PDB file of C-alpha atoms and ligand atoms in Angstrom:
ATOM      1  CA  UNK A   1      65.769  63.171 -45.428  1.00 98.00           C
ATOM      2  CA  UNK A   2      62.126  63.261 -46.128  1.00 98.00           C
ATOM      3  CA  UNK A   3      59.630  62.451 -48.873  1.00 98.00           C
ATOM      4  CA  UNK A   4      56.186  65.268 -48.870  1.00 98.00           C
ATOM      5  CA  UNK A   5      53.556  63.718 -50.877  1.00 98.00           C
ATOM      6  CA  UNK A   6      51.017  66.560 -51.585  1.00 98.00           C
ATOM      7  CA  UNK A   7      47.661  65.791 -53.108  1.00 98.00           C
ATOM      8  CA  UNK A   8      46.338  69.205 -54.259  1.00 98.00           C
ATOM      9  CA  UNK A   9      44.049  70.439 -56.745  1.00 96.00           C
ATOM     10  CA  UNK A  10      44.607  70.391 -60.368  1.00 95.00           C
ATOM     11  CA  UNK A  11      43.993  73.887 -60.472  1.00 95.00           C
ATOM     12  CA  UNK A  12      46.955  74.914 -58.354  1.00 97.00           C
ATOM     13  CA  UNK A  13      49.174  72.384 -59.653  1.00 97.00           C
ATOM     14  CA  UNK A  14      51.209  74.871 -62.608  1.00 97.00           C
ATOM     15  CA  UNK A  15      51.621  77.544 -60.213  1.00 97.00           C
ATOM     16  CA  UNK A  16      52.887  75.615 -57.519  1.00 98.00           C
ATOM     17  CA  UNK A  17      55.644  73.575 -60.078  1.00 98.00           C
ATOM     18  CA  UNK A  18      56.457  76.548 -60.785  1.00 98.00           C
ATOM     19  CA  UNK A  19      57.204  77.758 -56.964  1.00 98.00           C
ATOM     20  CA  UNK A  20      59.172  74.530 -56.177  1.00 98.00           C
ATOM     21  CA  UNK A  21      61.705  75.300 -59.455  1.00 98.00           C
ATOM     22  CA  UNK A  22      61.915  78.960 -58.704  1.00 98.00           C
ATOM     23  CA  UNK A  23      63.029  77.704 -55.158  1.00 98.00           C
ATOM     24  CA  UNK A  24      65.613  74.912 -56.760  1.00 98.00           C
ATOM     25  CA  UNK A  25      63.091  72.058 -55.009  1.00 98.00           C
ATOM     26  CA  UNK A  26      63.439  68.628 -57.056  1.00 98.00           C
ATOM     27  CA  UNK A  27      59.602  67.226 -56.936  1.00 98.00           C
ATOM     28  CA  UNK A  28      57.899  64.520 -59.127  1.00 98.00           C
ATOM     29  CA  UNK A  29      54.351  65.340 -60.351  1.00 98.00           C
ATOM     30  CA  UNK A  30      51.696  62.645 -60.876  1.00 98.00           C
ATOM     31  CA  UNK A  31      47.980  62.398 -61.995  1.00 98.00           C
ATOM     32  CA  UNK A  32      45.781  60.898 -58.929  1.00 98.00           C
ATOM     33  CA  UNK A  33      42.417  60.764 -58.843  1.00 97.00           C
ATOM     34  CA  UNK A  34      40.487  61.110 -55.348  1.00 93.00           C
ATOM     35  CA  UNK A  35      38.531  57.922 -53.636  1.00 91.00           C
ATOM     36  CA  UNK A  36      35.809  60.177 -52.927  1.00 87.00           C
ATOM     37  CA  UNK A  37      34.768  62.514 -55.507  1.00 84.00           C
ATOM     38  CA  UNK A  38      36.615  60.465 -58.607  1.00 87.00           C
ATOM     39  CA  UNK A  39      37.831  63.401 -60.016  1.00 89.00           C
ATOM     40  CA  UNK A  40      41.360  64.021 -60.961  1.00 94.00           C
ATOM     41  CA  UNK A  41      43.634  66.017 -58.785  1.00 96.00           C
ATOM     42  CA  UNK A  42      47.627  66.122 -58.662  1.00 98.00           C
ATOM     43  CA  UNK A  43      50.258  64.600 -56.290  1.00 98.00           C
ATOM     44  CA  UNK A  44      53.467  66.310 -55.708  1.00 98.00           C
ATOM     45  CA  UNK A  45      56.389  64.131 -54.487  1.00 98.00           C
ATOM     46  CA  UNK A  46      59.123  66.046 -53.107  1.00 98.00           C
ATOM     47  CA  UNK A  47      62.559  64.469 -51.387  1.00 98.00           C
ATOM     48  CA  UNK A  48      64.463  67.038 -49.443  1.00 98.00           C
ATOM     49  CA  UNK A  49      66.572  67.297 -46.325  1.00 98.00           C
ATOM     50  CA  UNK A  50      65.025  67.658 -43.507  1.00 98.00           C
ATOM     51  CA  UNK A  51      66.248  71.092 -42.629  1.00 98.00           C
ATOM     52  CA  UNK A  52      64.154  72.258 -45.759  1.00 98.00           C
ATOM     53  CA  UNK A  53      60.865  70.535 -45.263  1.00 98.00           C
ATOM     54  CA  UNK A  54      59.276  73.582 -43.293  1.00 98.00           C
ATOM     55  CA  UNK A  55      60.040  75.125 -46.299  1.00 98.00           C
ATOM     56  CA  UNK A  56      58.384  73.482 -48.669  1.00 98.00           C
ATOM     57  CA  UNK A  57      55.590  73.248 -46.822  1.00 98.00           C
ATOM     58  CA  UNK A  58      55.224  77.029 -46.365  1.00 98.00           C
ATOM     59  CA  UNK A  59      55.198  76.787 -50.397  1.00 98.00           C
ATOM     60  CA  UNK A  60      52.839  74.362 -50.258  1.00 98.00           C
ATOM     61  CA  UNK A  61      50.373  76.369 -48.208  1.00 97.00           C
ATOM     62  CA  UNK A  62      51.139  79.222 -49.841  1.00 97.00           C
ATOM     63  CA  UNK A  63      50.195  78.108 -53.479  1.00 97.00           C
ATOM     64  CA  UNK A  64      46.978  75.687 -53.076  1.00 97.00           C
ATOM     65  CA  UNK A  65      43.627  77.537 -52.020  1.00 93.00           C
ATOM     66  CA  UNK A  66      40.706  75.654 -50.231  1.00 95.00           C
ATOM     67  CA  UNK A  67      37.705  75.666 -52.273  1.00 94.00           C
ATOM     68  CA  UNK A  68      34.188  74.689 -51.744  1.00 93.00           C
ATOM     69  CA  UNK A  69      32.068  73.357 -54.421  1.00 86.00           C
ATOM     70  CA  UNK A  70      28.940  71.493 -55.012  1.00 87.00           C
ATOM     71  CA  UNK A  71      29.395  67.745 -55.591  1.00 82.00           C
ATOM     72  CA  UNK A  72      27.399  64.897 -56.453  1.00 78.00           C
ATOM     73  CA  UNK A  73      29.731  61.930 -55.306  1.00 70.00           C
ATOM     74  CA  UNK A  74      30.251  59.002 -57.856  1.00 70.00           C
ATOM     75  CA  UNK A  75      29.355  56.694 -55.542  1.00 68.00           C
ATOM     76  CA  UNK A  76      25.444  57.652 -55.517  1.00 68.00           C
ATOM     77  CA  UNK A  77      25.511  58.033 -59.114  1.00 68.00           C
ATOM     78  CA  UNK A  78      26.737  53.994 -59.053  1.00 69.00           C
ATOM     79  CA  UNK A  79      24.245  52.943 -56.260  1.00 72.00           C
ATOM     80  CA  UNK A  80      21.039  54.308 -58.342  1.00 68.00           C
ATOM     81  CA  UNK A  81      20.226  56.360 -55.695  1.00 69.00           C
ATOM     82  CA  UNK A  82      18.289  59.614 -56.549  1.00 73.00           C
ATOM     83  CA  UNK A  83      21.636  62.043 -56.830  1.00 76.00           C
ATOM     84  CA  UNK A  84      21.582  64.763 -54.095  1.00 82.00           C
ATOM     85  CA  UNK A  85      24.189  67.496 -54.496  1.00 86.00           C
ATOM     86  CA  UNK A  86      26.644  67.965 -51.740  1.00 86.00           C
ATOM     87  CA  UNK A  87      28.370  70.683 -50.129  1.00 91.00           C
ATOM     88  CA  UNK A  88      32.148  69.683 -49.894  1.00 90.00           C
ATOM     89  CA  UNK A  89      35.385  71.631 -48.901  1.00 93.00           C
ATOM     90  CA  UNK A  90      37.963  70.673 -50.727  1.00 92.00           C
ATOM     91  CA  UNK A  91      41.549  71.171 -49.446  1.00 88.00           C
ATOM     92  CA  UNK A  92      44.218  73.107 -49.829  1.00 95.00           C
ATOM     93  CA  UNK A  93      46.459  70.505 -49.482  1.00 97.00           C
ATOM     94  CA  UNK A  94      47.036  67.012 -47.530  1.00 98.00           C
ATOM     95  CA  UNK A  95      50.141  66.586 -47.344  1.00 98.00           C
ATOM     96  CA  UNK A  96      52.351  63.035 -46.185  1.00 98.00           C
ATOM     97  CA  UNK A  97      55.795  63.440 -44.939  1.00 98.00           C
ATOM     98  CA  UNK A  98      57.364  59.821 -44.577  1.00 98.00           C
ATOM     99  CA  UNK A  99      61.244  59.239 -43.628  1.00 98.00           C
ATOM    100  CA  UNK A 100      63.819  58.346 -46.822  1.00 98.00           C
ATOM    101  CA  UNK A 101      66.268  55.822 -46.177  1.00 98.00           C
ATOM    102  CA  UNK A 102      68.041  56.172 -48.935  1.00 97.00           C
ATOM    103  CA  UNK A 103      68.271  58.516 -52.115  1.00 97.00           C
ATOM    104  CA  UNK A 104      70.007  57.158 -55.264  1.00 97.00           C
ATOM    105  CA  UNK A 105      70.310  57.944 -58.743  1.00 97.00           C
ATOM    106  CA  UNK A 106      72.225  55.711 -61.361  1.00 97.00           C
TER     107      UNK A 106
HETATM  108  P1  2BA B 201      38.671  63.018 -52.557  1.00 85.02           P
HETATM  109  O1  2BA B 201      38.780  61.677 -51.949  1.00 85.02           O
HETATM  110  O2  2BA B 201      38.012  63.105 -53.888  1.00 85.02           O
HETATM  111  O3  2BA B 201      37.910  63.965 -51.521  1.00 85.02           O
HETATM  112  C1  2BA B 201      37.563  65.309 -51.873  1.00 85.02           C
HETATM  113  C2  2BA B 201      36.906  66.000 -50.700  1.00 85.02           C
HETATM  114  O4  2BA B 201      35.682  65.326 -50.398  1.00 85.02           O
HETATM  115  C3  2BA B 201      37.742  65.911 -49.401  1.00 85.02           C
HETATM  116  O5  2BA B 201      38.649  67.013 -49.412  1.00 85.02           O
HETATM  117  C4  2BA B 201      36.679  66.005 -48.323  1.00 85.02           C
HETATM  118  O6  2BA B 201      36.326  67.353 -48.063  1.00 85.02           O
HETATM  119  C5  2BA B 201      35.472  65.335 -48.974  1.00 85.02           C
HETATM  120  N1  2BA B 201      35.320  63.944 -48.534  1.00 85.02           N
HETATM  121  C6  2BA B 201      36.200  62.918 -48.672  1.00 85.02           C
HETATM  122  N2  2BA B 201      35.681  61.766 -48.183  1.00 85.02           N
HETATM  123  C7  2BA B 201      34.467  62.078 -47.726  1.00 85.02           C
HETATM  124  C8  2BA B 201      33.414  61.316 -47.107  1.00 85.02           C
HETATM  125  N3  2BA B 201      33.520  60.006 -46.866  1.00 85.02           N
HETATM  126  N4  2BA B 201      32.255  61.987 -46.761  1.00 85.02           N
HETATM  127  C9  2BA B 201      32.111  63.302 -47.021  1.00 85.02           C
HETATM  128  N5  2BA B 201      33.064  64.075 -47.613  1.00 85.02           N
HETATM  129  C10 2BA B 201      34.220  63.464 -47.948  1.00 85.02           C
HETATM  130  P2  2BA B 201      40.072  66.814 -48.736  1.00 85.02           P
HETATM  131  O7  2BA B 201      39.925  66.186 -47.368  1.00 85.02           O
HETATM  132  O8  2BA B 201      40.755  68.137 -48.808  1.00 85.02           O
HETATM  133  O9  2BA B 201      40.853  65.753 -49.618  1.00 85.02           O
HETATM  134  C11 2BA B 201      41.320  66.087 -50.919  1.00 85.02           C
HETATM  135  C12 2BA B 201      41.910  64.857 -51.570  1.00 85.02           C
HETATM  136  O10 2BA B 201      43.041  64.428 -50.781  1.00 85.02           O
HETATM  137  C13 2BA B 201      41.008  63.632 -51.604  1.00 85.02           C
HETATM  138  O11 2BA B 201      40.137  63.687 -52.717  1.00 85.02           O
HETATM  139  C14 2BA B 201      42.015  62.488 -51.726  1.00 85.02           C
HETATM  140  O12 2BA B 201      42.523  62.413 -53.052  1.00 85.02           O
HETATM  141  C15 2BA B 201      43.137  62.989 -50.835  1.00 85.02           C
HETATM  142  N6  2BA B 201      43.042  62.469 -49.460  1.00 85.02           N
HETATM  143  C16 2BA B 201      42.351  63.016 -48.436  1.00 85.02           C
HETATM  144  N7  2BA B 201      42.502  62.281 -47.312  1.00 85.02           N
HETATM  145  C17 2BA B 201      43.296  61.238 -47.653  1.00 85.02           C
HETATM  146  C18 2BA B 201      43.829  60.122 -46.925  1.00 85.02           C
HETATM  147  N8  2BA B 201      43.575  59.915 -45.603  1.00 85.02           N
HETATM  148  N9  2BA B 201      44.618  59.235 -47.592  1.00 85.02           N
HETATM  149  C19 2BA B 201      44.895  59.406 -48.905  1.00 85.02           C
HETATM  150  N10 2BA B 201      44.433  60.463 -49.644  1.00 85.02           N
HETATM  151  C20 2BA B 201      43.643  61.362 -49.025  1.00 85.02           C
END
């Protein structure tokens, strides 16, 4: 059994709940917020045998788009420094896939 964590962008994150429950796939959503840029973006947490986790990540792939946009990151804004856009790519997805020892529900 294995847990995917997948940090993807708020954008994407309705139409890919909705892939995971058209597909019967159990996943927990939360609000994150990335080190980098400070903005918010979504984490899925999905727990599925492992025959099925080349299957959710297929879904994965297949619902959050790459983007690049124009940033200026927080952390110039907090230095004072003059604030000098930058040109970032901004996944897809990253995706964690740790082992599950154990799955319970009570
Ligand atoms: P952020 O940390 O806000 O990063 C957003 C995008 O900014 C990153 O996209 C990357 O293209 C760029 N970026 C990050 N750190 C940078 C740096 N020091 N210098 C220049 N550009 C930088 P992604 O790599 O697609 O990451 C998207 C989000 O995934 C991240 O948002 C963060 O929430 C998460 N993430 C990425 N790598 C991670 C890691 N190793 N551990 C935990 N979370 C991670």
């Amino acid at each position: 059994m294995k847990m995917i964590m997948a940090i993807v962008q708020s954008k994407d994150a309705g139409k890919l709940r909705d892939a995971f429950i058209d597909n019967n796939i159990g996943a927990t959503k939360l609000s994150s917020t990335g080190g980098f840029l400070r903005e918010g973006n979504t984490t899925y947490m999905v727990v599925v045998e492992d025959d099925r986790v080349d299957e959710v990540l297929e879904i994965i792939k297949h619902n959050a788009k790459s983007r690049e946009q124009y940033m200026t990151p927080a952390a110039q804004i907090d230095n004072g420094s003059s604030a000098i856009p930058i040109n970032v790519q901004i996944g897809g997805a990253t995706v964690f896939i740790l082992p599950v020892e154990k799955f319970l529900q009570f």
